[in-house]
PDB file of C-alpha atoms in Angstrom:
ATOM      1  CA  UNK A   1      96.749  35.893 -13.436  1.00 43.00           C
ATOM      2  CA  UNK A   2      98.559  32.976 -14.767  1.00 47.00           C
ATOM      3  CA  UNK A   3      96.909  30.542 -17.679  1.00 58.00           C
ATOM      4  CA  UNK A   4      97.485  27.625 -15.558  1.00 73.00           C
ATOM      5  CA  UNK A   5      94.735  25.136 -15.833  1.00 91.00           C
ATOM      6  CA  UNK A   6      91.949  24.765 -13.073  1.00 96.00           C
ATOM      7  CA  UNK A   7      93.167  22.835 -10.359  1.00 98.00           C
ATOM      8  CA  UNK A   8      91.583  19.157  -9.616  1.00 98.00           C
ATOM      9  CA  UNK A   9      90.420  19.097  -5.788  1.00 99.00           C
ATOM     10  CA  UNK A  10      90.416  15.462  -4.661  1.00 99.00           C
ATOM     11  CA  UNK A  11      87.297  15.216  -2.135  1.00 99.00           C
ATOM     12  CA  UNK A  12      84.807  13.677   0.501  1.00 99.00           C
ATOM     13  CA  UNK A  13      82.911  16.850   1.747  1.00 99.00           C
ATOM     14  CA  UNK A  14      82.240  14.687   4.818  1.00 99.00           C
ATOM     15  CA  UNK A  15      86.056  15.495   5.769  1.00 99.00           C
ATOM     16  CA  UNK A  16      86.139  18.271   8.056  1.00 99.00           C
ATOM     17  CA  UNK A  17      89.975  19.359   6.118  1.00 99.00           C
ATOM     18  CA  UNK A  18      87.965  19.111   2.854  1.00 99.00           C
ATOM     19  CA  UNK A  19      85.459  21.404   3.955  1.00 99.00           C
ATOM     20  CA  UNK A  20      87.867  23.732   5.291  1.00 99.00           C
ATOM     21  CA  UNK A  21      88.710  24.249   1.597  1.00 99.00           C
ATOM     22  CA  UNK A  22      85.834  24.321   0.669  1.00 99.00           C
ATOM     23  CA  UNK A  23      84.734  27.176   1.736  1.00 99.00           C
ATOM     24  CA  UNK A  24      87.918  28.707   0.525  1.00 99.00           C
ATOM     25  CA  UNK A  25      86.929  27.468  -2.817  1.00 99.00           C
ATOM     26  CA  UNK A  26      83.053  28.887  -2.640  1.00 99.00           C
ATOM     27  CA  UNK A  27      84.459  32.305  -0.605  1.00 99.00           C
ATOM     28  CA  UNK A  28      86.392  33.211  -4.053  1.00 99.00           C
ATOM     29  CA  UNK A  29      84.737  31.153  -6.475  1.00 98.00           C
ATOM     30  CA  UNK A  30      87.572  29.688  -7.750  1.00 98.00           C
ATOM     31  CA  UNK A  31      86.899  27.000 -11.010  1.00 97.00           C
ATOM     32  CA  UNK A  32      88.284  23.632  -9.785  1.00 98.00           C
ATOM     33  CA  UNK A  33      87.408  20.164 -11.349  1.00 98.00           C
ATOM     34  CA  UNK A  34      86.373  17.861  -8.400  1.00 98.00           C
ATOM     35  CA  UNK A  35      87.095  14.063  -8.170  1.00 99.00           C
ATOM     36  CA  UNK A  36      85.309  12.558  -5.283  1.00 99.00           C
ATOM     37  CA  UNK A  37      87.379   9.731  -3.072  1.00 99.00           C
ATOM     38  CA  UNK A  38      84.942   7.690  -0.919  1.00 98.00           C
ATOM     39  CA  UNK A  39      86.686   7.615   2.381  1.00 98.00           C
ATOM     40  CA  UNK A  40      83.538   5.146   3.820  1.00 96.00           C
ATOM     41  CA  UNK A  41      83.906   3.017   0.607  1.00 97.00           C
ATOM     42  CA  UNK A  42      88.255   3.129   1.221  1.00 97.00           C
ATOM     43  CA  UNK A  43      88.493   4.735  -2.260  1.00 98.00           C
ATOM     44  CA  UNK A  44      91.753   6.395  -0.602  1.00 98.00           C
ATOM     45  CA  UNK A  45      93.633   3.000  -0.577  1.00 98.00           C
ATOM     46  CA  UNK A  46      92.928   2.423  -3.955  1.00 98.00           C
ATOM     47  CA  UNK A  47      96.339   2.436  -6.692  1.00 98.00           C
ATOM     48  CA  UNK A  48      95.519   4.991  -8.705  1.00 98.00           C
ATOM     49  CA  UNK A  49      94.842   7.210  -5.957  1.00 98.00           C
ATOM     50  CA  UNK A  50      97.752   6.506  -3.936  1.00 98.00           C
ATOM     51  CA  UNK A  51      99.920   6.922  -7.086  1.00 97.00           C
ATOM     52  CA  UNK A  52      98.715  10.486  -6.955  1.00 97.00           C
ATOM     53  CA  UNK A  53      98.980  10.648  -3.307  1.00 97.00           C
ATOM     54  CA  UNK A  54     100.779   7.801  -0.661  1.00 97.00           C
ATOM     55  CA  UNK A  55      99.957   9.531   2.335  1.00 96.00           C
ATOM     56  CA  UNK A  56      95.811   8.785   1.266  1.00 97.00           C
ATOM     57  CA  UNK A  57      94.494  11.477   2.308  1.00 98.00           C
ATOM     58  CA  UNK A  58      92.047  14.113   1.410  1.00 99.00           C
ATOM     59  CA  UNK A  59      91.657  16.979   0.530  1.00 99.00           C
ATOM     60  CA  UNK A  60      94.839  16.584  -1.941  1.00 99.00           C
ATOM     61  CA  UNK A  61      94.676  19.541  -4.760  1.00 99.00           C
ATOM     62  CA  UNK A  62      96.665  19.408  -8.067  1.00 98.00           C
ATOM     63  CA  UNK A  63      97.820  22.178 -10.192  1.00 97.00           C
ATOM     64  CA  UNK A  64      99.652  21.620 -12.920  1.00 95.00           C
ATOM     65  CA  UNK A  65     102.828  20.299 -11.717  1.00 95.00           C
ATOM     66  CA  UNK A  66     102.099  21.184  -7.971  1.00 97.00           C
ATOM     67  CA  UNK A  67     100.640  18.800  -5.564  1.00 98.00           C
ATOM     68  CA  UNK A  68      99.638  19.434  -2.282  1.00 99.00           C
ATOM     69  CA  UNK A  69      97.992  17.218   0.140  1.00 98.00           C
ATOM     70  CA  UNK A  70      97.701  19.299   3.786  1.00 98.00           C
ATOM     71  CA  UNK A  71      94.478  21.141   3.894  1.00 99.00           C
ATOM     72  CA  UNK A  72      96.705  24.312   5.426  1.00 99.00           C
ATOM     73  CA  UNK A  73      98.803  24.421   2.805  1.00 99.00           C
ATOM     74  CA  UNK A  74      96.118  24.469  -0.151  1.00 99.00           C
ATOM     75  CA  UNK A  75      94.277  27.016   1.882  1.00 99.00           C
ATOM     76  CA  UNK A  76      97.484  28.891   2.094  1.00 99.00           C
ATOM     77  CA  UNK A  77      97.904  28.339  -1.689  1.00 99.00           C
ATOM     78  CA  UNK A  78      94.788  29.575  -2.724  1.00 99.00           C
ATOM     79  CA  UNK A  79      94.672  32.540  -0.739  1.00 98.00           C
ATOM     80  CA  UNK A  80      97.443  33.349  -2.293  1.00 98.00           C
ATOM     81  CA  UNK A  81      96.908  32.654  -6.061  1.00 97.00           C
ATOM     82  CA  UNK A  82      93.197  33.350  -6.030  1.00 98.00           C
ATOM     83  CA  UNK A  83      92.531  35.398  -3.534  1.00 98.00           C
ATOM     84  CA  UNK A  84      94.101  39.553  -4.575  1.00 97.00           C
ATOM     85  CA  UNK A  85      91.754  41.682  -4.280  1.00 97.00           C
ATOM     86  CA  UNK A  86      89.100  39.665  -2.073  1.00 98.00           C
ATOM     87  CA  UNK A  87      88.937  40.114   1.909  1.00 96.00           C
ATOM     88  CA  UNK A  88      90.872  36.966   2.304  1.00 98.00           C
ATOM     89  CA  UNK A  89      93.923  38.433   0.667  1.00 98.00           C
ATOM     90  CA  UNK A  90      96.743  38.216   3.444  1.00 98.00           C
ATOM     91  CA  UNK A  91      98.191  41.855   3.278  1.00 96.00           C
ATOM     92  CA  UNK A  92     100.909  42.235   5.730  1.00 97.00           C
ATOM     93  CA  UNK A  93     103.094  40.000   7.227  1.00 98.00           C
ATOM     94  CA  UNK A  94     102.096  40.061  10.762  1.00 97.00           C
ATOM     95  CA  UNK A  95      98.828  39.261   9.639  1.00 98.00           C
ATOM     96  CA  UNK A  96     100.505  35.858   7.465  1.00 98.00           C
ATOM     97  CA  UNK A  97     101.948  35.219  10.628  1.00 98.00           C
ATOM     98  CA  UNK A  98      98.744  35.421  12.824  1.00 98.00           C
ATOM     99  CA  UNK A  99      96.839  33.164  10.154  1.00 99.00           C
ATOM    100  CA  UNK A 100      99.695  30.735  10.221  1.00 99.00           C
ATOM    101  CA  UNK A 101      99.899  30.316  13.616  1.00 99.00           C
ATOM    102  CA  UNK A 102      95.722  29.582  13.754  1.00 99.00           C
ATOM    103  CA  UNK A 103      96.301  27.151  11.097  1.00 99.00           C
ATOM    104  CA  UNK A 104      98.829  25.383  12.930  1.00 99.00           C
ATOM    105  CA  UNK A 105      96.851  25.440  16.164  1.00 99.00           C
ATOM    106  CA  UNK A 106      93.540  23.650  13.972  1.00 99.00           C
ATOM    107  CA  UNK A 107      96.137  21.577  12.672  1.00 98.00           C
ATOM    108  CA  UNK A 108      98.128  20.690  15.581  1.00 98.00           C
ATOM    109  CA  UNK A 109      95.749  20.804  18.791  1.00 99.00           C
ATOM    110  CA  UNK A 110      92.261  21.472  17.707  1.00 99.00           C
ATOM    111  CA  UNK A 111      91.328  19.110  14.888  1.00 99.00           C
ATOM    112  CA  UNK A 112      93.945  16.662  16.033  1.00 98.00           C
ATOM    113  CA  UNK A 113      92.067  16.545  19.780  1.00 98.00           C
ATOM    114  CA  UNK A 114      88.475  16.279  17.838  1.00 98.00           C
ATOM    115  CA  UNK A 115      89.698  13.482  15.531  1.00 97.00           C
ATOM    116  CA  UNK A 116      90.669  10.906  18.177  1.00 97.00           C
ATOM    117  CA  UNK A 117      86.894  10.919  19.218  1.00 97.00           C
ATOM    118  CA  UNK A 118      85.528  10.888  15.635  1.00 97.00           C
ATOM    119  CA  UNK A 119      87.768   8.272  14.706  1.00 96.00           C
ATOM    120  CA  UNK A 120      86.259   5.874  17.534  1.00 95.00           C
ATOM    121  CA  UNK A 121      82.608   6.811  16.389  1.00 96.00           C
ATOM    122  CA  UNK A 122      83.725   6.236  12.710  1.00 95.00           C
ATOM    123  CA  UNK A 123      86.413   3.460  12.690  1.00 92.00           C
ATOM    124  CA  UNK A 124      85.429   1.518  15.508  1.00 93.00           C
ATOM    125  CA  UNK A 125      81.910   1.766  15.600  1.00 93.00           C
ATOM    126  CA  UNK A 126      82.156   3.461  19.403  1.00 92.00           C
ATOM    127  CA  UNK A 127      78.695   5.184  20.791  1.00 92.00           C
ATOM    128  CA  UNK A 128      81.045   6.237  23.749  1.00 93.00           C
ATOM    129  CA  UNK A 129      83.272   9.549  24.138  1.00 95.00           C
ATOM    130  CA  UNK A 130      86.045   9.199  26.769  1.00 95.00           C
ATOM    131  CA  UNK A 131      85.610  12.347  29.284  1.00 95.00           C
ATOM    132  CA  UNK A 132      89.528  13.359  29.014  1.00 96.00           C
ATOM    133  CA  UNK A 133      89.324  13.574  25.116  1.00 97.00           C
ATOM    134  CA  UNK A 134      86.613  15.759  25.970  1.00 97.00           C
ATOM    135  CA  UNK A 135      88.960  17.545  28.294  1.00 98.00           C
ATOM    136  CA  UNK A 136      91.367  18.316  25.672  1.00 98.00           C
ATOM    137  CA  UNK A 137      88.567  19.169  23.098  1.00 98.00           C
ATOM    138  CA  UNK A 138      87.267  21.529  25.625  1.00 98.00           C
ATOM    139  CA  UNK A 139      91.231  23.092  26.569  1.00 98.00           C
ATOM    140  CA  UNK A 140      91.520  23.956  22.761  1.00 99.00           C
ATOM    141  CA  UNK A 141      87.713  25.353  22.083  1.00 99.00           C
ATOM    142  CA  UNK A 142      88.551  27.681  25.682  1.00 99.00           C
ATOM    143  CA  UNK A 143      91.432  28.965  24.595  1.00 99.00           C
ATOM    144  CA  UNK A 144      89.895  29.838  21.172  1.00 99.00           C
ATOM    145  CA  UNK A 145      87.317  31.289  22.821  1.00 99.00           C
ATOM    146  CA  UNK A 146      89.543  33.629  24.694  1.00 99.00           C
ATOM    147  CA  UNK A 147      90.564  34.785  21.564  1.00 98.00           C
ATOM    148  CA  UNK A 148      87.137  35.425  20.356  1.00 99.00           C
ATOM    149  CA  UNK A 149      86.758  37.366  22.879  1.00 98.00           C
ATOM    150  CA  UNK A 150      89.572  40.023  22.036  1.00 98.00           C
ATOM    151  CA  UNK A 151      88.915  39.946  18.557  1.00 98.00           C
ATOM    152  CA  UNK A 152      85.637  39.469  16.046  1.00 98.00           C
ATOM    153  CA  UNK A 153      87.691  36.585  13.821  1.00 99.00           C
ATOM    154  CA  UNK A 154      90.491  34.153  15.080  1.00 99.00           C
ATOM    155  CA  UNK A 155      92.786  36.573  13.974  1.00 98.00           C
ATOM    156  CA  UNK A 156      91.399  40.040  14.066  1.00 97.00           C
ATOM    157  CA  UNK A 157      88.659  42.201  13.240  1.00 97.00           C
ATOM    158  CA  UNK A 158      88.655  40.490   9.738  1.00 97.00           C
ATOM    159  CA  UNK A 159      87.643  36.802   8.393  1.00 98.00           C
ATOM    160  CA  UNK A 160      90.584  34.919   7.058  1.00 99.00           C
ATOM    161  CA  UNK A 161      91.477  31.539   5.892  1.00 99.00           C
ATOM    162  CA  UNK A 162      92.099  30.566  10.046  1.00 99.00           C
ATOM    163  CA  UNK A 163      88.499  30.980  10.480  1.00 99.00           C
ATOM    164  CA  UNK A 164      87.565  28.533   7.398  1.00 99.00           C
ATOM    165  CA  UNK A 165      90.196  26.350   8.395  1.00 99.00           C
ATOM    166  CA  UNK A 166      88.965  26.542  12.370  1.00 99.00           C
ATOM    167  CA  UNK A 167      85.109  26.401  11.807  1.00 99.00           C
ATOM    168  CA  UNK A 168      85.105  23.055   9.667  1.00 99.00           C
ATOM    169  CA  UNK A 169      87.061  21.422  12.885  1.00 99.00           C
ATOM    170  CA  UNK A 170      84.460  23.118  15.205  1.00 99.00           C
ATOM    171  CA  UNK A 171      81.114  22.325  13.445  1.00 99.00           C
ATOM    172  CA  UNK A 172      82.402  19.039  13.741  1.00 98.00           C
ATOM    173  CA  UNK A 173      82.947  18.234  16.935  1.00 98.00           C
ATOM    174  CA  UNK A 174      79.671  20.094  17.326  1.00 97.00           C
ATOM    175  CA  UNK A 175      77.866  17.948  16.165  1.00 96.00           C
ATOM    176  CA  UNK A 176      79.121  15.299  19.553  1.00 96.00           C
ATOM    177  CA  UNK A 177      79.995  17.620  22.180  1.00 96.00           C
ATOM    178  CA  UNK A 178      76.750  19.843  21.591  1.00 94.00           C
ATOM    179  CA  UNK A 179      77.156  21.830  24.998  1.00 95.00           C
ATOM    180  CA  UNK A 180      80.040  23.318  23.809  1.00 96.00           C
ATOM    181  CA  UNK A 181      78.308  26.779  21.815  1.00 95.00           C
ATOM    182  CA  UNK A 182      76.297  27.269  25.088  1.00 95.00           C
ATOM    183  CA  UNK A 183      79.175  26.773  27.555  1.00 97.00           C
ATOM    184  CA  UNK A 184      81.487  28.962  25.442  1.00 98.00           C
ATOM    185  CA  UNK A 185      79.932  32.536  24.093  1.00 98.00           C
ATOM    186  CA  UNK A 186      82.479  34.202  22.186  1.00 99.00           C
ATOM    187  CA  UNK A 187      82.954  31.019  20.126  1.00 99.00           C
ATOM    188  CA  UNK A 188      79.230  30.689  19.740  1.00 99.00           C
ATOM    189  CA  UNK A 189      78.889  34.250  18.358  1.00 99.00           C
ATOM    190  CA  UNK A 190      81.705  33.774  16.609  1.00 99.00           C
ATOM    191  CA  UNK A 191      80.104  30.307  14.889  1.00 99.00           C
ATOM    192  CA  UNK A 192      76.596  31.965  14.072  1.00 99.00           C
ATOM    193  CA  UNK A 193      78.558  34.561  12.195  1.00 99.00           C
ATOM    194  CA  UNK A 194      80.536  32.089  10.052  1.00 99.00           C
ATOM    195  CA  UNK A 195      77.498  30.335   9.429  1.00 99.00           C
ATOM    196  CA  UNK A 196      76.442  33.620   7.771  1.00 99.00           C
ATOM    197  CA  UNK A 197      78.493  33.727   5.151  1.00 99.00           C
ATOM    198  CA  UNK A 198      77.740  32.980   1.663  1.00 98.00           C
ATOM    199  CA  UNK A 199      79.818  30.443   1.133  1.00 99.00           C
ATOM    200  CA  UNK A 200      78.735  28.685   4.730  1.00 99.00           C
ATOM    201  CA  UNK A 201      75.877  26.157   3.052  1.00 99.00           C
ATOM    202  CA  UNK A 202      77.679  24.121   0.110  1.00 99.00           C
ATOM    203  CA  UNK A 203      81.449  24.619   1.870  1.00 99.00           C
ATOM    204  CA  UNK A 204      80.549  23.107   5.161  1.00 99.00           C
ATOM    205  CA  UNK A 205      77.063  22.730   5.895  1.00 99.00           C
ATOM    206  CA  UNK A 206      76.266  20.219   3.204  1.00 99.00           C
ATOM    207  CA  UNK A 207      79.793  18.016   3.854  1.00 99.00           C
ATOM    208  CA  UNK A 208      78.435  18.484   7.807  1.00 99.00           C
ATOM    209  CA  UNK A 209      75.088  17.104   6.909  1.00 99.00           C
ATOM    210  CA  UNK A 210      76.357  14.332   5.163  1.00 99.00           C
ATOM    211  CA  UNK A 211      78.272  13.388   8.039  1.00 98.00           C
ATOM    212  CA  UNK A 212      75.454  13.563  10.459  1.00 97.00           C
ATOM    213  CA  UNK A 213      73.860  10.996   8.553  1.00 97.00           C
ATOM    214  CA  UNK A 214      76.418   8.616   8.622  1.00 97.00           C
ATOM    215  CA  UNK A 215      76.957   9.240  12.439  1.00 96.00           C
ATOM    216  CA  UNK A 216      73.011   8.902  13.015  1.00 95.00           C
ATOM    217  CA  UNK A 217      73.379   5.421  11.408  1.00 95.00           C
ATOM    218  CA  UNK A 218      76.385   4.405  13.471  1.00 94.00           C
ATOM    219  CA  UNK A 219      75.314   5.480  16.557  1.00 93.00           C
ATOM    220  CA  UNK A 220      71.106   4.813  16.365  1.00 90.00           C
ATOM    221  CA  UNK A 221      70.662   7.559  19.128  1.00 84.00           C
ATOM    222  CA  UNK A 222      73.295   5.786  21.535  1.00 85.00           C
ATOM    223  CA  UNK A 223      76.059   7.876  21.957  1.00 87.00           C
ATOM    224  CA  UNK A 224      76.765   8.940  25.445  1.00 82.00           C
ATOM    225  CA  UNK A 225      79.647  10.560  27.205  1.00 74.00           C
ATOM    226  CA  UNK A 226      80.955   8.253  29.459  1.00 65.00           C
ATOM    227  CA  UNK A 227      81.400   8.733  33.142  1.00 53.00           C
ATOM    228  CA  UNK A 228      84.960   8.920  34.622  1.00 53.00           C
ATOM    229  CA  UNK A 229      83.351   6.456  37.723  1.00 43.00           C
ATOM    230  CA  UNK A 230      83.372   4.339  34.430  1.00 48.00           C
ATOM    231  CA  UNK A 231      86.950   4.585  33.564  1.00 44.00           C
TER     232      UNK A 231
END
């Protein structure tokens, strides 16, 4: 293992990408020095943040002389540095190439289809979800569950960084779309089992629960799916 110093993790556990890591972080118990950024108080447009990072965004991890600021990558990254040894290490490469290609599709379809309706609750202020974001939400979670239903983890028989990566997005959206665990089995199995884990409670449930609060205040109650008759 190298001497490198402990990497600095800049945070807001409310972040479903933060989380992700999170849990990568708690899974292997890696030492990391945590600076919170206050994404409700817009401590990411602040200078001295975006000297560190332009793109203002969290999670963004520094170590040493590397920066990285996509939540794939440092998952990627420390699964790799951290990780020999554990039951996240990635040990062939069709299995790197099965975890990559779950990352990409929480990066690219799932958490992408979940934010436009989180952003409306959060940036706007909306109590209303628009039925065809739903409809994309729900194309994503069935084809995951299809998946789940070949396989106990996203990609196998085996946890990986996919699933940490994939169940931050999902517990989120949860929390909105709250038929979705009953309407979809293998994923709900699949989420009950994740929420097993030991590092489950302080690398996603306590972000999740933060951000339930802050939604509960937004919304008062109020927030309805809205009826295509409507649109």
């Amino acid at each position: 293992m190298s001497t490198l110093s402990s990497p600095i993790l800049y945070f807001d556990n409310r972040s479903p990408p933060v989380r992700s890591v999170l849990l990568v972080i708690n899974y292997l118990n890696i030492p990391v020095e945590y600076k919170l950024i206050d994404l409700f108080k817009v401590e990411h447009l602040k200078e001295e943040f975006l000297k560190i990072n332009p793109f203002h965004t969290v999670p963004c991890l520094k170590h040493n002389e590397l920066l990285l600021t996509d939540s794939h990558a440092i998952l990627m990254y420390l699964c790799d540095f951290y990780g020999k040894g554990s039951l996240l290490e990635i040990k062939t490469e069709k299995d790197r190439a099965l975890i990559m290609n779950f990352l990409m599709f929480n990066a690219t379809i799932l958490f992408e289809r979940e934010k436009i309706i989180m952003r409306k609750i959060f940036v706007t202020g909306s109590k209303e979800v628009d039925p065809k974001e739903v409809d994309a939400v729900e194309e994503a979670v069935d084809y995951l569950n299809k998946i789940l239903g070949e396989s106990e983890f996203v990609a196998g028989n085996q946890v990986s960084i996919a699933d940490l990566s994939i169940v931050a997005s999902f517990s989120t959206i949860n929390l909105v779309l709250t038929f979705l665990e009953e309407k979809y089995q293998n994923v709900s199995k699949w989420f009950k089992k994740m929420k097993q884990l030991p590092c489950y409670e302080k690398g996603n449930q306590e972000g999740l629960n933060a951000l339930q609060e802050v939604m509960d205040n937004i919304c008062q109650g109020e927030l309805k799916l809205k009826s295509k008759s409507e649109m």
